Coordinates of C-alpha atoms in Angstrom, one line a residue:
X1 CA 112.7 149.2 114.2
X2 CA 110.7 150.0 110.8
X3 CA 110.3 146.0 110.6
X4 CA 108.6 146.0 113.8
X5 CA 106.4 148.7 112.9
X6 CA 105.5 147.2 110.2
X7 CA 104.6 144.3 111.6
X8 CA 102.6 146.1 113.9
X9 CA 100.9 147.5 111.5
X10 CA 100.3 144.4 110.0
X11 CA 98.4 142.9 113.2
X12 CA 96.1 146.3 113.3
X13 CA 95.3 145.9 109.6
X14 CA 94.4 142.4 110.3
X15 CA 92.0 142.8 113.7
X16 CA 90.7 145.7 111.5
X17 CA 89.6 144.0 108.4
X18 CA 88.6 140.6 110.5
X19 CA 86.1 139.4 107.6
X20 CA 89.1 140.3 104.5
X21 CA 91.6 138.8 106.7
X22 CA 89.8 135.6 107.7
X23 CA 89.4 134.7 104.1
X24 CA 92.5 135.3 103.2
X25 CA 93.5 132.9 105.7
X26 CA 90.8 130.4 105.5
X27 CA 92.6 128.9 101.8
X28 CA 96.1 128.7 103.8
X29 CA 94.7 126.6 106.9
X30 CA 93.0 124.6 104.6
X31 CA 95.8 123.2 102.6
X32 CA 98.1 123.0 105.5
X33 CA 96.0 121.4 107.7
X34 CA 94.8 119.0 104.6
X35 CA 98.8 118.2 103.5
X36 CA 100.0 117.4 107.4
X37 CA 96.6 115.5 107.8
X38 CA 97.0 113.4 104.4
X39 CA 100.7 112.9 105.2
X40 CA 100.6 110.6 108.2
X41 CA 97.0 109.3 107.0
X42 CA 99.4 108.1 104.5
X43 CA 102.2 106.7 106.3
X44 CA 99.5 105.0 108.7
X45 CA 97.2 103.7 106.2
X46 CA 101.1 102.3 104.3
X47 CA 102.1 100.9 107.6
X48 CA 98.9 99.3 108.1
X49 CA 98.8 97.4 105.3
X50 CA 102.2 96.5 105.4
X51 CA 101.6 94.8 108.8
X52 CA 98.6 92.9 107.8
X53 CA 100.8 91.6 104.7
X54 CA 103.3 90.6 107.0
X55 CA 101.0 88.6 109.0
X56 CA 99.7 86.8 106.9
X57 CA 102.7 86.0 104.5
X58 CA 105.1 86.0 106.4
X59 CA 108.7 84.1 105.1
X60 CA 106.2 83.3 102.5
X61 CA 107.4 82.2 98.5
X62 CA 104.1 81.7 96.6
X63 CA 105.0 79.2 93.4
X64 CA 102.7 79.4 90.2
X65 CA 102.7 77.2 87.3
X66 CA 103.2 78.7 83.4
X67 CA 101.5 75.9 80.9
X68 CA 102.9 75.5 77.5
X69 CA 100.6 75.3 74.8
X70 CA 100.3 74.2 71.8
X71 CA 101.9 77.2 70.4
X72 CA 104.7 76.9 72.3
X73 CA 103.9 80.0 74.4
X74 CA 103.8 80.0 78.4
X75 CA 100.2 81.0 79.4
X76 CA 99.1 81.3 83.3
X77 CA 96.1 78.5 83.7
X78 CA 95.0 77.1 87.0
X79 CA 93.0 74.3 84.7
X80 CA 96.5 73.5 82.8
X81 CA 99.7 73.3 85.7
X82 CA 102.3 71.4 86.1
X83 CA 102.6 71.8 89.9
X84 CA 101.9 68.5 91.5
X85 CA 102.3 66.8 94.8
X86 CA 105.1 65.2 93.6
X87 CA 106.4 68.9 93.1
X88 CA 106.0 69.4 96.4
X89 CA 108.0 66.2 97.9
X90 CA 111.0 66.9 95.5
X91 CA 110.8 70.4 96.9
X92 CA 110.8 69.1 100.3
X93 CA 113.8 66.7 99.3
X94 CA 116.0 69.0 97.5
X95 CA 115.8 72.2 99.3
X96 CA 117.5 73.1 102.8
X97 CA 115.7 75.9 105.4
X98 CA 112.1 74.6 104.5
X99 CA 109.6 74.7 107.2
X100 CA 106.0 73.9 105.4
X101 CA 105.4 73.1 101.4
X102 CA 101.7 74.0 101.5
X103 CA 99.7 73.0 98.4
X104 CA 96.5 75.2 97.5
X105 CA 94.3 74.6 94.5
X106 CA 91.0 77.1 94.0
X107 CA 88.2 76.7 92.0
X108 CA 84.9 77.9 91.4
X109 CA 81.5 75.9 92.2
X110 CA 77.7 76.3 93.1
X111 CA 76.7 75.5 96.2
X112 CA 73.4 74.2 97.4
X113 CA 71.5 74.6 100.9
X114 CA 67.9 74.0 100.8
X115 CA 66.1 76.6 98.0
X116 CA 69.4 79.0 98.7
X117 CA 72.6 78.2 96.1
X118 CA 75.6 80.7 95.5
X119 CA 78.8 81.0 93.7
X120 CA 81.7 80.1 96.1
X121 CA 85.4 79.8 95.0
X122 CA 86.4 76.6 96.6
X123 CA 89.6 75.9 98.1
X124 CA 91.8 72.6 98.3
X125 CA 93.8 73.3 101.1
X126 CA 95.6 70.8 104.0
X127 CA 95.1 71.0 107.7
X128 CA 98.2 73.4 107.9
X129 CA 96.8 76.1 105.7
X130 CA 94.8 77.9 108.8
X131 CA 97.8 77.8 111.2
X132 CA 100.3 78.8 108.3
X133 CA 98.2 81.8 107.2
X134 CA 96.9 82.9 110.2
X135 CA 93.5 82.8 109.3
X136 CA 91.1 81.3 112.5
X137 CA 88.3 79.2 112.9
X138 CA 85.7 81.0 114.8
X139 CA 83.3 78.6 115.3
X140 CA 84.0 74.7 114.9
X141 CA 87.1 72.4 114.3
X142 CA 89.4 71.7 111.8
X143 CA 90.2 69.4 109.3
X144 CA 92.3 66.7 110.2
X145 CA 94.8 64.2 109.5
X146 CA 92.2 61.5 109.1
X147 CA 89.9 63.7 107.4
X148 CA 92.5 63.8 104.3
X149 CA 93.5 60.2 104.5
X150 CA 90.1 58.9 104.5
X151 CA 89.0 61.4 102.1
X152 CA 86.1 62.5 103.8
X153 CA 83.3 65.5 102.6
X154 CA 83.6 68.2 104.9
X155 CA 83.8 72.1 104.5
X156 CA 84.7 75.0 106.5
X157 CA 83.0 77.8 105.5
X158 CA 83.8 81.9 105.4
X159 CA 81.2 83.8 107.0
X160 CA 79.8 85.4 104.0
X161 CA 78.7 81.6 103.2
X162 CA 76.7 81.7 106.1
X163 CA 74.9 84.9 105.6
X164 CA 74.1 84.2 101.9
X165 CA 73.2 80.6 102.3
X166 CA 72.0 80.4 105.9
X167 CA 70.6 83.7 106.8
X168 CA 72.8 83.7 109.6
X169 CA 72.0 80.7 111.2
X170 CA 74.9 78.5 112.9
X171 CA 75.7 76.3 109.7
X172 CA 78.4 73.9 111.7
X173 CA 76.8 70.1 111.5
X174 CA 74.5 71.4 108.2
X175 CA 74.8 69.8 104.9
X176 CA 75.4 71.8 101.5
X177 CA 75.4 70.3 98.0
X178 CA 78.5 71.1 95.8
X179 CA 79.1 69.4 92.6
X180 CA 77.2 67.0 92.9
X181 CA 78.7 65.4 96.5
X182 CA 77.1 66.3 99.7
X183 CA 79.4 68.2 102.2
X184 CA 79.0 68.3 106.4
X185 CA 80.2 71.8 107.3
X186 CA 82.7 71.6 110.6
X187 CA 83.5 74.9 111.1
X188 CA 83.4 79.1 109.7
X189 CA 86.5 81.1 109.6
X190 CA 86.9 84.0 111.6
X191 CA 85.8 87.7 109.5
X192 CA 88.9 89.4 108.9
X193 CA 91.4 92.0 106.5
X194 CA 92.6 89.5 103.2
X195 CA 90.4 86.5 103.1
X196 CA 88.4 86.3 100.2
X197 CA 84.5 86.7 101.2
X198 CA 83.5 83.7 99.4
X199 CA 85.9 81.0 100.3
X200 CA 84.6 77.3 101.2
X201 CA 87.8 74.8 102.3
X202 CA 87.8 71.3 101.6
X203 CA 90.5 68.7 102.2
X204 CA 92.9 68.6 99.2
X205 CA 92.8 64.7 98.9
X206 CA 88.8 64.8 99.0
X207 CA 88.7 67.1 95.7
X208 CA 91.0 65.9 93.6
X209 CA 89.5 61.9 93.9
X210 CA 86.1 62.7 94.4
X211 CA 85.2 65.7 93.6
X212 CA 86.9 66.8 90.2
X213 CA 89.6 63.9 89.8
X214 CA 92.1 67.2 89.0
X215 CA 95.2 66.4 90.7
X216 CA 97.3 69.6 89.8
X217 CA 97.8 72.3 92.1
X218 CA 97.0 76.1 91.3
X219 CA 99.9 77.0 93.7
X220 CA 102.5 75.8 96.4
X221 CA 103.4 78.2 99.2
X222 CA 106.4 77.7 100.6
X223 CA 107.2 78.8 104.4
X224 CA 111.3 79.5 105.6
X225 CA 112.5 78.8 108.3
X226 CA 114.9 81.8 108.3
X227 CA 113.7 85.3 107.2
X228 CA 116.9 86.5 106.2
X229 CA 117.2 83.3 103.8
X230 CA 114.0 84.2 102.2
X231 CA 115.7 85.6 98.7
X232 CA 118.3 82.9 98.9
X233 CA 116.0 80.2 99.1
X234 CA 113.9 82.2 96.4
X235 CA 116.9 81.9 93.7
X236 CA 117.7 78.2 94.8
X237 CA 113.8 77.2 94.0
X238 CA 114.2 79.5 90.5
X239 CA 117.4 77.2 89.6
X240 CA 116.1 73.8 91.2
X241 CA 112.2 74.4 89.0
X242 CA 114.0 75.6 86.0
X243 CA 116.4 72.2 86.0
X244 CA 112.8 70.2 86.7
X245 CA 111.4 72.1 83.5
X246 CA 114.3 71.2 81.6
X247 CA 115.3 75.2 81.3
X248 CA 118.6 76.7 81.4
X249 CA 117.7 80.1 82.1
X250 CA 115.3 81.3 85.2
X251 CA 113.5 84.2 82.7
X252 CA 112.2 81.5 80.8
X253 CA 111.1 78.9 83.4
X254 CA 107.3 77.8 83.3
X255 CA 107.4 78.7 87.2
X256 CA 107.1 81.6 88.3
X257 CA 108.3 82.8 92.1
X258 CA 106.9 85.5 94.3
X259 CA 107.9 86.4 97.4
X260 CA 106.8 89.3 100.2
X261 CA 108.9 91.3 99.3
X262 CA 107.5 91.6 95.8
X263 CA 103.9 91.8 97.7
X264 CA 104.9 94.6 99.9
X265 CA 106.6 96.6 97.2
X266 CA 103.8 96.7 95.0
X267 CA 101.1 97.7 97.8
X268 CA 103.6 100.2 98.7
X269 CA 103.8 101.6 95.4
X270 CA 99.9 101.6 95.5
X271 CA 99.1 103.2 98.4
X272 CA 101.8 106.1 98.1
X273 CA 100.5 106.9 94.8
X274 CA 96.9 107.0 96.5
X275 CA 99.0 109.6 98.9
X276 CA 99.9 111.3 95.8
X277 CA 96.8 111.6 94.4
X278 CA 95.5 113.7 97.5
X279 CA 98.3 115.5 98.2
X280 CA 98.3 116.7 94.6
X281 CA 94.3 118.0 95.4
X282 CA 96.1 119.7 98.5
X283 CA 98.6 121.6 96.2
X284 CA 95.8 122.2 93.7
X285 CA 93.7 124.1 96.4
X286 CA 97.1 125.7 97.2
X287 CA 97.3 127.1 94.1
X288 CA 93.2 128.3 94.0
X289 CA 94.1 129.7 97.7
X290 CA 96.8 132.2 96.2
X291 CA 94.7 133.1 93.6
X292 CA 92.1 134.1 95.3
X293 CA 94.0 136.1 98.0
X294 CA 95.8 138.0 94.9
X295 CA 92.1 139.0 94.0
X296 CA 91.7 139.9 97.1
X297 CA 94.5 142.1 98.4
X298 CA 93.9 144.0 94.8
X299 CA 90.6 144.7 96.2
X300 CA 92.6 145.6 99.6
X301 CA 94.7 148.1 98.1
X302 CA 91.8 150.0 95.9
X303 CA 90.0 150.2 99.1
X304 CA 93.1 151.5 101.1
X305 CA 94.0 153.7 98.5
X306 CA 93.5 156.9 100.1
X307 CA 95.7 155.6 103.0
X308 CA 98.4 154.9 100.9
X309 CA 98.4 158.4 99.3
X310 CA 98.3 160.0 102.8
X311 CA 101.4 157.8 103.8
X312 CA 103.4 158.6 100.5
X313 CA 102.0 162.6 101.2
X314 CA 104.5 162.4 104.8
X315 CA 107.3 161.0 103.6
X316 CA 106.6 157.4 103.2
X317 CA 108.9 155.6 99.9
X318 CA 107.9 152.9 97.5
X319 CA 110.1 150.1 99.8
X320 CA 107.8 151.7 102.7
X321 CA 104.7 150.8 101.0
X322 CA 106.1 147.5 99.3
X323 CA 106.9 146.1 102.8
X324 CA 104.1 147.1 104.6
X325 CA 101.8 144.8 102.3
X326 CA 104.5 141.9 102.0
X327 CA 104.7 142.6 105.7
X328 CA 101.1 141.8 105.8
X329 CA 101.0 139.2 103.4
X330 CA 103.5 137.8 105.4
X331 CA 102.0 137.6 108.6
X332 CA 98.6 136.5 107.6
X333 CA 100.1 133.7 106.1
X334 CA 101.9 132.9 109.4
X335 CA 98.8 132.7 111.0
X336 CA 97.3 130.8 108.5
X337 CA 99.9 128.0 108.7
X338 CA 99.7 128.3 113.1
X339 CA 96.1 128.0 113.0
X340 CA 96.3 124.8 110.0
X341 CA 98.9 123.4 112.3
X342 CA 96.3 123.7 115.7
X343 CA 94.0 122.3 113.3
X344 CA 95.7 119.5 112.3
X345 CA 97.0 118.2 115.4
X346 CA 93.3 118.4 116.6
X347 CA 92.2 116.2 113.5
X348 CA 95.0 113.5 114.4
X349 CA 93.8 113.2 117.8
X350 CA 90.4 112.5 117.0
X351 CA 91.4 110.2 114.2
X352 CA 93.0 108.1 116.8
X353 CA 91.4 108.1 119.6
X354 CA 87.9 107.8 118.7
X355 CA 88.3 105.9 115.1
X356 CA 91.0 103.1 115.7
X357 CA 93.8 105.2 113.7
X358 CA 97.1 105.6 115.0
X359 CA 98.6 108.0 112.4
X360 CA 101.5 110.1 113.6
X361 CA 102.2 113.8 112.2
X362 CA 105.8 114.3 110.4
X363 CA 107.4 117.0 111.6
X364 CA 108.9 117.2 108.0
X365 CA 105.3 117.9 106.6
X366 CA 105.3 120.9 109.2
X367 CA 108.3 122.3 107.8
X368 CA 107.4 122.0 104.5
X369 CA 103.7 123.4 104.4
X370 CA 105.9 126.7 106.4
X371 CA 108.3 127.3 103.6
X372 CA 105.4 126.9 100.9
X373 CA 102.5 128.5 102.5
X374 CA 105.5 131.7 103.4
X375 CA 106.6 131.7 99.7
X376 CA 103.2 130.9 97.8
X377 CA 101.7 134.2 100.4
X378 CA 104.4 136.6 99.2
X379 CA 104.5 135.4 95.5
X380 CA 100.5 136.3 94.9
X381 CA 100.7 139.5 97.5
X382 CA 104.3 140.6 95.2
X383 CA 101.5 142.4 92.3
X384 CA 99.0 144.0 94.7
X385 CA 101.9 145.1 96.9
X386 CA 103.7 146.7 93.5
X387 CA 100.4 148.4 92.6
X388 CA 99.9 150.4 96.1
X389 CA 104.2 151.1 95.8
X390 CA 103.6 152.8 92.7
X391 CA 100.7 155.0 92.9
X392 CA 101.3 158.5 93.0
X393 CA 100.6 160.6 95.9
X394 CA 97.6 163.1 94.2
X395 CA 96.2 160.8 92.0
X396 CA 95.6 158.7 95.6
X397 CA 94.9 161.1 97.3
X398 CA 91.9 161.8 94.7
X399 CA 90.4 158.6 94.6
X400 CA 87.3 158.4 96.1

């Protein structure tokens, strides 16, 4: 019975003081609202870019070359690597569950149009690399077969090629100037999330004979058959490279291996300590909420002070007093944390249905910002409460 009154109480302290009360709710809504909201912006933004990884690598080992210098210390060089073509057919030869051995080799070049020239980094790819990767030709054709057998100059250009170079004019049958050797453009890859914005694609055999006589390869990619043979393959191609190196132990191989798994970890680990790093503001303003409604309730109980000495005058006890403001405390942060919640939600739904999001609310993020916003209210209303509990009755009843 006295805990309803008291919450009673509460509400007709609350709709009396609207202004007190709505700021000492605003800090509360605030940082629930802002935790739920980052929370599944964080698990979207994570699941996101975990997809996009997975389309584009998927069953995917990358192989990089270490070169040994001359003082006998592995160094990471895209000029220097022993990865060859011949790599790649012993590969292919010794290794079971292979579906492609895709050689890539990028390097940088100016390229010439007319007056315009940029900076491109130029890839050595096969015909398979666009299928493989996912990445699609939006305008044009692709390389083919022919095309690396007879060695011919042609280029498929990203579409940041043809803004810089061509003002967006349709380049497909143009000519450009790299290197000295004159290039037909057949085609422009389609704008999307992971391709470098200044990649230009010629056929593999075409750059290393004519156009830099550098038959290395920056990197193999290797597709399996079977994703669940992805780590097993991964360890046979660490024993089978190390044996081609002439090394008995993997650590120390001049190759080195990574697989999606590695990739998806590490952006995982990226973007949940960008979720960190906004849920820490969150609790920050948390903190700077119960602060300031501390400051405030102190200001609550000098201006209620007559009341209290009145209530203590007919009886009322220290507990009395003590509960009625923890009572209070207590239910404006309830609100708070309703009203954050409402807010939230609201947020979501626009996020996804007017800005291509499609983050979804955890329901343990809605438990949590309860159990902190009800603790965090009563810990910063406990030393205002204790003041009004221990005024005496006259010396309240003074105050003016």
């Amino acid at each position: 019975m006295i805990l309803f009154e008291n919450i009673i109480n509460s509400f007709e302290s609350i709709i009396a003081h609207k202004m007190r009360s709505s700021l000492s709710m605003l800090g509360i809504i605030i940082w629930v609202s802002s935790v739920i909201i980052l929370t599944a912006m964080g698990a979207w933004s994570q699941q996101a870019v975990v997809e996009k990884i997975q389309s584009l690598w998927a069953n995917t080992l990358t192989i990089s070359a270490w070169w040994m210098g001359a003082s006998n210390v592995y160094s990471k060089s895209s000029g220097n690597t022993s990865l060859t073509l011949d790599t790649i057919d012993s590969i292919k030869n010794e290794i079971d569950g292979l579906e492609w051995v895709l050689p890539i080799v990028s390097w940088n070049a100016q390229i010439i149009y007319g007056t315009n020239n940029s900076n491109a980094s130029i890839m050595w790819i096969t015909p398979e690399y666009f299928t493989l990767t996912n990445t699609k030709i939006e305008t044009g054709i692709n390389f083919s077969e022919k095309n690396i057998t007879n060695l011919d100059k042609f280029a498929i250009v990203w579409v940041d090629i043809q803004e810089d170079i061509f003002a967006w004019e349709n380049p497909v049958g143009k000519k450009i100037k790299m290197g000295g050797n004159i290039y037909e453009i057949i085609g422009i890859i389609e704008e999307k999330w992971g391709t470098t914005d200044s990649n230009i694609f010629i056929p593999l055999t075409t750059a290393q004979i004519r156009q830099f006589g550098k038959k290395t390869l920056s990197q193999v990619q290797v597709f399996v058959e079977n994703s669940e043979e992805v780590d097993t393959i991964k360890t046979e191609l660490e024993n089978y490279l190390a044996n081609l190196a002439w090394v008995s132990d993997t650590s120390e191989s001049p190759y080195s291996i990574r697989s999606q798994a590695d990739i998806l970890e590490r952006v995982s680990e990226i973007t949940w300590t960008f979720t960190l790093l906004l849920s820490g503001i969150a609790w920050i303003s948390l903190l700077v909420w119960g602060i300031g409604v501390m400051n405030i309730m102190l200001v609550s109980v000098t201006e209620r002070t007559r009341e209290i000495g009145i209530r203590k005058a007919i009886g009322a006890s220290k507990k009395d007093i003590l509960m009625q403001f923890l009572m209070e405390s207590a239910v404006l942060s309830l609100l708070g944390w309703c009203i954050g919640i409402i807010l939230s939600f609201v947020v979501v739904y626009v996020l996804n249905n007017y800005f291509n999001v499609a983050s979804v609310i955890a329901y343990n993020s809605i438990i949590l910002s309860f159990w902190f916003s009800l603790f965090i209210g009563i810990f910063f209303w406990l030393l205002p409460s204790y003041k009004a509990a221990k005024l005496k009755p006259i010396d309240a009843l003074r105050f003016e």
